[in-house]
PDB file of C-alpha atoms in Angstrom:
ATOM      1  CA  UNK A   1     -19.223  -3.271  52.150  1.00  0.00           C
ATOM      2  CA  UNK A   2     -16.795  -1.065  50.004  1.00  0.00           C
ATOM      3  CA  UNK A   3     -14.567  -2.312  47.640  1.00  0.00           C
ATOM      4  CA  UNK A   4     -10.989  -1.767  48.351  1.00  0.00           C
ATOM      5  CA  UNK A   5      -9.400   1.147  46.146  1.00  0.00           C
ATOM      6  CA  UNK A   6      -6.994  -1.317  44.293  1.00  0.00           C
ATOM      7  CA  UNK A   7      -9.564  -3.292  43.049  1.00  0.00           C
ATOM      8  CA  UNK A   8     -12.026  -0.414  41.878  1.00  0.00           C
ATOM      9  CA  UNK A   9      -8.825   0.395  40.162  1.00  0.00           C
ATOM     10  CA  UNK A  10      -7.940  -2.644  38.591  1.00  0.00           C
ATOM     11  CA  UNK A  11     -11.741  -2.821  37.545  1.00  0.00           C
ATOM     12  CA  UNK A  12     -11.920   0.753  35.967  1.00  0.00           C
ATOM     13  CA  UNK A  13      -8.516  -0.378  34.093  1.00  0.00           C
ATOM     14  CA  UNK A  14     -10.205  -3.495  32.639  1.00  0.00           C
ATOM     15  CA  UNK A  15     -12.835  -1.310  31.409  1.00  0.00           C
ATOM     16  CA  UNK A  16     -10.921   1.191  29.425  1.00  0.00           C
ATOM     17  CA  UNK A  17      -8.569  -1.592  28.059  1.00  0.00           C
ATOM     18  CA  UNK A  18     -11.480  -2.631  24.852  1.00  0.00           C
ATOM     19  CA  UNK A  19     -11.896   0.910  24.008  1.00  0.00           C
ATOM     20  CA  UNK A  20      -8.480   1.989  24.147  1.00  0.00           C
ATOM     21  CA  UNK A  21      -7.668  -0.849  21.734  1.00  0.00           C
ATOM     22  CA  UNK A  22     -10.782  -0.237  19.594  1.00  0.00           C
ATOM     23  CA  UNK A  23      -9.352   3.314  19.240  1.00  0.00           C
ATOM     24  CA  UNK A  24      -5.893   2.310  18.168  1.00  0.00           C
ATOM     25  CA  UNK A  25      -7.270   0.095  15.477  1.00  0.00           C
ATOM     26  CA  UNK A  26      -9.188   2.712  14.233  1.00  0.00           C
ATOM     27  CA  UNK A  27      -5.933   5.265  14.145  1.00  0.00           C
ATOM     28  CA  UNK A  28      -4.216   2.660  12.162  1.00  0.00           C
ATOM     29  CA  UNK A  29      -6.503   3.546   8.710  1.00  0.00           C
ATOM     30  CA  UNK A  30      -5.500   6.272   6.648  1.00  0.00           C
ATOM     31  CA  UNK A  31      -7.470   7.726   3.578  1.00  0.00           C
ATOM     32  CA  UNK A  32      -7.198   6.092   0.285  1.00  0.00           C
ATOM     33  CA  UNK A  33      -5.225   8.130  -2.143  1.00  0.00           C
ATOM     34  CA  UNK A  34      -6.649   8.952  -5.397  1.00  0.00           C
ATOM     35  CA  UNK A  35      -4.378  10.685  -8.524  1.00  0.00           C
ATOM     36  CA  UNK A  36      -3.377  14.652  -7.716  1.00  0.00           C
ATOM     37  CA  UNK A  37      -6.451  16.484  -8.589  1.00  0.00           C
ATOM     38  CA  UNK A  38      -8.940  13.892  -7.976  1.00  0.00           C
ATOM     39  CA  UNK A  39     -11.898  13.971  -5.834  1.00  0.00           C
ATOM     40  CA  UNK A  40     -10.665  12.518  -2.122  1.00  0.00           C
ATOM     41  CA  UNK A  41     -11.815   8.727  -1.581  1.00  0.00           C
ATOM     42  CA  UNK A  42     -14.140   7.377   0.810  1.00  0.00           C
ATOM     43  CA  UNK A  43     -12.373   4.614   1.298  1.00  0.00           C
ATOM     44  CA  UNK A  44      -9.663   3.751   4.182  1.00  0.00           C
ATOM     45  CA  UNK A  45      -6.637   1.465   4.326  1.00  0.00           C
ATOM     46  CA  UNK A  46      -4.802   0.100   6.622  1.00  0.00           C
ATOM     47  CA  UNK A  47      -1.012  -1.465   6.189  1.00  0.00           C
ATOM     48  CA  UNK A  48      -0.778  -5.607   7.824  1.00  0.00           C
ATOM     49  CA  UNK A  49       2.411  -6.434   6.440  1.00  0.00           C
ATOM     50  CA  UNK A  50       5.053  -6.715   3.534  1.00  0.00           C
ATOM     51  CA  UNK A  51       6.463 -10.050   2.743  1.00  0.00           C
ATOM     52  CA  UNK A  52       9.239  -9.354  -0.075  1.00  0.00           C
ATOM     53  CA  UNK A  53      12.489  -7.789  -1.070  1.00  0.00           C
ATOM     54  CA  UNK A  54      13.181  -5.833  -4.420  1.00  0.00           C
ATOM     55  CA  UNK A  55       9.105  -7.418  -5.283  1.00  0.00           C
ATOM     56  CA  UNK A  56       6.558  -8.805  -2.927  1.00  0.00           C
ATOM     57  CA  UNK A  57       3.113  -8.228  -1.449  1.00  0.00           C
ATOM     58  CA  UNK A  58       1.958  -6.008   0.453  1.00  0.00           C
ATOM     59  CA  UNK A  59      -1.392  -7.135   2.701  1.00  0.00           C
ATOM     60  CA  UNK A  60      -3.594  -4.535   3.576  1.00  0.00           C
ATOM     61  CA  UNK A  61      -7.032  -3.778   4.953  1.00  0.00           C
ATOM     62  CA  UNK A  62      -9.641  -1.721   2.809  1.00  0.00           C
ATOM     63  CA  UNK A  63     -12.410  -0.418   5.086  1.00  0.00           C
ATOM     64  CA  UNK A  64     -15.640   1.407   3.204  1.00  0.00           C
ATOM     65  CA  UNK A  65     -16.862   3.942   6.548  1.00  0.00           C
ATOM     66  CA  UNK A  66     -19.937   4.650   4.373  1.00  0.00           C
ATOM     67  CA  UNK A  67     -23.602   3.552   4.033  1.00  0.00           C
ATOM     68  CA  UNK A  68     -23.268   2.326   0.230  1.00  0.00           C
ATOM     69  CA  UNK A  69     -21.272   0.754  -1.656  1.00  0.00           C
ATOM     70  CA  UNK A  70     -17.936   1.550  -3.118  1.00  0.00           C
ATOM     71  CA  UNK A  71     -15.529   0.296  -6.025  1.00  0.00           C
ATOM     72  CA  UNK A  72     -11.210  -0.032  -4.994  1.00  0.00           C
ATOM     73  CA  UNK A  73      -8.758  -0.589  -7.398  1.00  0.00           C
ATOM     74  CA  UNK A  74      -5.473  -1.035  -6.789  1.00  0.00           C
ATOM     75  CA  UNK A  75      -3.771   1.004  -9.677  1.00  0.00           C
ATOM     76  CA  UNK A  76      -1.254   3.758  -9.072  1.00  0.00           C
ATOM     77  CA  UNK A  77      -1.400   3.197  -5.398  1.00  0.00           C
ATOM     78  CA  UNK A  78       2.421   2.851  -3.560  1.00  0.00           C
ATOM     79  CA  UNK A  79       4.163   3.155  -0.551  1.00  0.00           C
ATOM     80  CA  UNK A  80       6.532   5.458   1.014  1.00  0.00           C
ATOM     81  CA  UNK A  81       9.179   3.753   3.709  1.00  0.00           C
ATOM     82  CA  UNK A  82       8.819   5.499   6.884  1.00  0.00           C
ATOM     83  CA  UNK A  83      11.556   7.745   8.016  1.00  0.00           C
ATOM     84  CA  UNK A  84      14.450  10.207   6.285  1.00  0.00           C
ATOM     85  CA  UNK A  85      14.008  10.083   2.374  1.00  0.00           C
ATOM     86  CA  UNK A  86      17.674  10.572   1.836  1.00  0.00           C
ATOM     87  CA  UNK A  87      18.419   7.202   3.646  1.00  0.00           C
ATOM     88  CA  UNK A  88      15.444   5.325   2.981  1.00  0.00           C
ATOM     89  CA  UNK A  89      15.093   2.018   0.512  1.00  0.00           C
ATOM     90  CA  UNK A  90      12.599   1.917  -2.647  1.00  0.00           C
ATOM     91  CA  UNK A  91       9.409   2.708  -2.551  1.00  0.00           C
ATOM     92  CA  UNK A  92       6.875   0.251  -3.453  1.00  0.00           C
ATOM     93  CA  UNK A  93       4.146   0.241  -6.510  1.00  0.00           C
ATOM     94  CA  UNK A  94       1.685  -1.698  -6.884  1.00  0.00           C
ATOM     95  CA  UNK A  95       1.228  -3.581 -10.529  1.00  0.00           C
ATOM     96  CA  UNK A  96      -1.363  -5.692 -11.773  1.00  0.00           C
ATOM     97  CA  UNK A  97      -4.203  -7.536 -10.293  1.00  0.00           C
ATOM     98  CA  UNK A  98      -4.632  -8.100  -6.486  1.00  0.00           C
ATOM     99  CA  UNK A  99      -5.224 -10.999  -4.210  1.00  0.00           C
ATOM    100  CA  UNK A 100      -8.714 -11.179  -2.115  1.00  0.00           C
ATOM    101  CA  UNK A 101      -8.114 -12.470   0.817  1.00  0.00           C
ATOM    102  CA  UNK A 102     -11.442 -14.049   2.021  1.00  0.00           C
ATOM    103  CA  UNK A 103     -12.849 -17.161   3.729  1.00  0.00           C
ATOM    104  CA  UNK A 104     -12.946 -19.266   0.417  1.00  0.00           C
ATOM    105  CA  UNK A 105      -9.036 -18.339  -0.169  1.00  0.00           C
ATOM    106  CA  UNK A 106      -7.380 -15.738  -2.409  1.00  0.00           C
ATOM    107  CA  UNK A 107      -9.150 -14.504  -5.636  1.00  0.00           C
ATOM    108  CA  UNK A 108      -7.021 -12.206  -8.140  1.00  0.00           C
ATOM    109  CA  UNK A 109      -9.497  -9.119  -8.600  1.00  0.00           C
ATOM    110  CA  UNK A 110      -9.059  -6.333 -10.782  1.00  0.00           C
ATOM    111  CA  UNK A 111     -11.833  -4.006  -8.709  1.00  0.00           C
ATOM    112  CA  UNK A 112     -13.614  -5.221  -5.913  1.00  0.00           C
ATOM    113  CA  UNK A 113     -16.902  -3.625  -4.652  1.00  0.00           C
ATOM    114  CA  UNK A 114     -16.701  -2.545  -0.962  1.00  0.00           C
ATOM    115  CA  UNK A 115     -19.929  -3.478   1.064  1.00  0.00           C
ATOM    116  CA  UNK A 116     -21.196   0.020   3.257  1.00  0.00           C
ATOM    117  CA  UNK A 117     -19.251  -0.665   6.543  1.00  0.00           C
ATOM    118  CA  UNK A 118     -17.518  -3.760   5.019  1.00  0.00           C
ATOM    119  CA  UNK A 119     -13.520  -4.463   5.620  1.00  0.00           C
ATOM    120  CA  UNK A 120     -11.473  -6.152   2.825  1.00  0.00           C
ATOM    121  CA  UNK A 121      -8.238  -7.952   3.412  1.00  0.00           C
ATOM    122  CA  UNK A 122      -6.129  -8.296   0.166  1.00  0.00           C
ATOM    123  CA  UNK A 123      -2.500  -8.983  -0.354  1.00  0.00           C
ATOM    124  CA  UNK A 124      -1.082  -6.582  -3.432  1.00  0.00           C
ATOM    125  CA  UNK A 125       1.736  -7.590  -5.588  1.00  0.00           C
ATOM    126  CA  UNK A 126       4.099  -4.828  -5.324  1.00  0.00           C
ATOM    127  CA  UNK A 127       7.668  -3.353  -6.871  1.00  0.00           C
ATOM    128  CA  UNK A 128      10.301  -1.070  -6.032  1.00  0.00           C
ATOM    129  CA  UNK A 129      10.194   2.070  -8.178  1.00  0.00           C
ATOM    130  CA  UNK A 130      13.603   3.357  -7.190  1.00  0.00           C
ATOM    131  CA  UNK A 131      16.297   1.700  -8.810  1.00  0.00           C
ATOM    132  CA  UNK A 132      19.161   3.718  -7.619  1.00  0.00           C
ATOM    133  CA  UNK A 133      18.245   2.825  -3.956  1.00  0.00           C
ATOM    134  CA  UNK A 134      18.775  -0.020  -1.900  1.00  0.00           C
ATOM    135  CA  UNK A 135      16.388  -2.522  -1.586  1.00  0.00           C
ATOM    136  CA  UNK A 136      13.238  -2.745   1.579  1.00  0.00           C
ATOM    137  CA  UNK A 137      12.739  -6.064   3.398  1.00  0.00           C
ATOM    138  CA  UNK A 138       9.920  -7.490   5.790  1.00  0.00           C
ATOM    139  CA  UNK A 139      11.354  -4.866   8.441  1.00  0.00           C
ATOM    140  CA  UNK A 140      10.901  -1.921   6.699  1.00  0.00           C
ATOM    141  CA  UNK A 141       7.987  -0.252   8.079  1.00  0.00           C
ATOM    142  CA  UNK A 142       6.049   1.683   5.343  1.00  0.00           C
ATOM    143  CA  UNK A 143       2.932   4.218   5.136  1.00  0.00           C
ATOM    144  CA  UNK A 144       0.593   4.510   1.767  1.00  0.00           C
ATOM    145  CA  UNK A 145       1.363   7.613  -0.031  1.00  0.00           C
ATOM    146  CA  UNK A 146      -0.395  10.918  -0.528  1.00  0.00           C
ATOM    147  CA  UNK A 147      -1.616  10.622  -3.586  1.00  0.00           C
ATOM    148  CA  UNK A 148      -1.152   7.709  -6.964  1.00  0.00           C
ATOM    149  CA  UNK A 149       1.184   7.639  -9.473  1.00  0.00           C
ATOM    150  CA  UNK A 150       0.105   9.749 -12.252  1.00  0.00           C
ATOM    151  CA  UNK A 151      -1.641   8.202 -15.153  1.00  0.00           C
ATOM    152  CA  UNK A 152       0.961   8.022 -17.711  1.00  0.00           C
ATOM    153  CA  UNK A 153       3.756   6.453 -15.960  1.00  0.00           C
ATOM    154  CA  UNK A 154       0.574   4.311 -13.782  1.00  0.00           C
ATOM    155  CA  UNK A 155      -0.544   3.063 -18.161  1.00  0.00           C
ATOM    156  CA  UNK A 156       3.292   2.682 -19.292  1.00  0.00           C
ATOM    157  CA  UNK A 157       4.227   0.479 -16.402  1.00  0.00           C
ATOM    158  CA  UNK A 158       0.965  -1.743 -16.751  1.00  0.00           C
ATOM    159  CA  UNK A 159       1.007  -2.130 -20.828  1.00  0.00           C
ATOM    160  CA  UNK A 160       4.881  -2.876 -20.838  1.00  0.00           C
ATOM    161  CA  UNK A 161       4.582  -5.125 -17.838  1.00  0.00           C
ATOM    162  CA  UNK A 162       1.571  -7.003 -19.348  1.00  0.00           C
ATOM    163  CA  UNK A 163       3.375  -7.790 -22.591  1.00  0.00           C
ATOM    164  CA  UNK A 164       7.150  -8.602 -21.033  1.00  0.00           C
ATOM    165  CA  UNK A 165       4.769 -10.820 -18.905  1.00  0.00           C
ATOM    166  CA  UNK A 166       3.063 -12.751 -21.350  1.00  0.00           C
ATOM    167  CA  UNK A 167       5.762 -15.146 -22.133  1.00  0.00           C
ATOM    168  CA  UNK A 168       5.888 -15.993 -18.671  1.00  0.00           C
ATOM    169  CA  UNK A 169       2.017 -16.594 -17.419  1.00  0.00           C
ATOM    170  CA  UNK A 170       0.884 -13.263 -17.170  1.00  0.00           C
ATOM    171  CA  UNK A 171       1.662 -10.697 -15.253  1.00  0.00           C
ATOM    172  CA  UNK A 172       0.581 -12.113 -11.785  1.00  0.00           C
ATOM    173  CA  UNK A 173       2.779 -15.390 -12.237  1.00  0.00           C
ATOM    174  CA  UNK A 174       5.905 -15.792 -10.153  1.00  0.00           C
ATOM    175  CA  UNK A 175       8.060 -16.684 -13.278  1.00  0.00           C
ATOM    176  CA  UNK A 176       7.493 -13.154 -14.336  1.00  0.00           C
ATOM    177  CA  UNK A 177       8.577 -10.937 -11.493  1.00  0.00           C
ATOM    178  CA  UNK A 178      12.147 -10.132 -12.944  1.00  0.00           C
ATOM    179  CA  UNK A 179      10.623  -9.119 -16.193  1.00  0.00           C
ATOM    180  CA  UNK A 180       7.768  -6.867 -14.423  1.00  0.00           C
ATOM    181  CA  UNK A 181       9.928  -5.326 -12.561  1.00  0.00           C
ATOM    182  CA  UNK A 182      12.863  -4.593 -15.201  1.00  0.00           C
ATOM    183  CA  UNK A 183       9.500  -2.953 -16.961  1.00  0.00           C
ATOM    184  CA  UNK A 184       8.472  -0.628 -13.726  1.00  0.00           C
ATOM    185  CA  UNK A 185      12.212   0.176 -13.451  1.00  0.00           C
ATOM    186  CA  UNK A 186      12.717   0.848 -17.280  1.00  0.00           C
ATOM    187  CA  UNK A 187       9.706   3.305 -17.210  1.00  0.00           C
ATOM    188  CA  UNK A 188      10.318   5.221 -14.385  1.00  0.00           C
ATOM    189  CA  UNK A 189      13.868   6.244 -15.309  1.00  0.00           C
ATOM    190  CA  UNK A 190      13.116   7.035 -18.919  1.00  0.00           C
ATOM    191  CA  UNK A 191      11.421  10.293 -17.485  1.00  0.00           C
ATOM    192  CA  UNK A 192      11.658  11.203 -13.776  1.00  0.00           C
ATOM    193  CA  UNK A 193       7.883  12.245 -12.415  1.00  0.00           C
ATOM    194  CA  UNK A 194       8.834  13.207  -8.427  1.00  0.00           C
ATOM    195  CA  UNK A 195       6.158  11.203  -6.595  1.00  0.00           C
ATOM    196  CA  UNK A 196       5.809  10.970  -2.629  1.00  0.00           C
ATOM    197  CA  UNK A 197       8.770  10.523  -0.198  1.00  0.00           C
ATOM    198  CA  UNK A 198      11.814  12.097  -2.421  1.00  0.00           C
ATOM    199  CA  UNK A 199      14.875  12.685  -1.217  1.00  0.00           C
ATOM    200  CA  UNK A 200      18.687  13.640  -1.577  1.00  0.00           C
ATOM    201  CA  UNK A 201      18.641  10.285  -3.082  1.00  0.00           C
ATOM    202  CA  UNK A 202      16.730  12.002  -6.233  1.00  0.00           C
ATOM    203  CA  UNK A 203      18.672  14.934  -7.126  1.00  0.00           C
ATOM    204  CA  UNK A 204      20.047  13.540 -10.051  1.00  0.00           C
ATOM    205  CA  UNK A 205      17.149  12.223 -11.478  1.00  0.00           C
ATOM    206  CA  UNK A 206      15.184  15.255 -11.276  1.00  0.00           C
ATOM    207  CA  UNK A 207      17.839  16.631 -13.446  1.00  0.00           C
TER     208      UNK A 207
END
């Protein structure tokens, strides 16, 4: 007997519904940046969610597409707020080691090796970089940026952060987040390196 043509449409609909979602997921990951010059990264990421204001965390998803192995590190990596630059709050960096999110509970990490075909979940401590703007929340909606923050701003931040940390736990401990980021602020005004998603907002400090 044939089906009526509502139902084989309802059924084709069902159908398409796994792989249209499958797709989407898979649209969500963009390339890992590396610093400007670098040899591209295998690696993809994906954005969950940022939990903060002026400092927070950042959770993402690190995918490894490949059939061996490969190393992530969080260092240099930031995030650009979606939309106009000139209206936009502060970007994000990251600084210092990251949270592995995993079965067991979260495990700071320095590097973590990648298993081929392997997705990580990890939560990334994160700063605004932009002193002069206004500060993102939970609702800002943000993308990873093109490339890292170039080594010598990426080793000033991270030596003066470790030692204004050290008084307070380190640099991971939640006692120390004013001093960390006075350090990522201090560093990145002393000499103005235009990163990812400028703006209006940065005319005067590229001068």
């Amino acid at each position: 007997m044939k089906r009526p043509i509502f139902e084989l449409f309802v059924a084709a609909l069902c159908l398409s519904l796994p792989l249209s979602r499958a797709a989407t997921a898979a649209d969500d990951f963009n390339r890992l940046p590396t610093v400007k010059g670098d040899a591209p990264s295998p690696l993809l990421l994906r954005i969950v969610k940022y939990e903060g204001s002026t400092n927070g965390s950042i959770t993402v998803d690190v995918k490894n597409p490949t059939g061996q192995p490969q190393d992530f590190s969080a260092k240099g990596v930031y995030f650009v707020p979606q939309g106009n630059a000139n209206d936009a709050p502060q970007r994000l960096g990251a600084v210092g080691p990251f949270k592995v999110l995993g079965e067991r509970g979260a495990e700071r990490r320095e590097e973590i090796t990648i298993a081929p075909g392997a997705v990580e979940r990890m939560a990334l401590d994160v700063y605004c970089i932009d002193s002069h703007r206004a500060s993102p929340g939970p609702a800002t909606s943000f993308r990873v940026a093109k490339d890292r923050v170039p080594p010598v701003l990426m080793r000033a931040i991270d030596s003066d952060a470790t030692h204004a940390a050290s008084a307070y736990g380190g640099v991971s401990a939640a006692r120390a987040k004013a001093a960390v980021q006075s350090e990522v602020w201090k560093n990145r005004d002393k000499q103005w390196i235009e990163l990812d998603g400028e703006g209006r907002q940065e005319t005067g400090k590229r001068r």
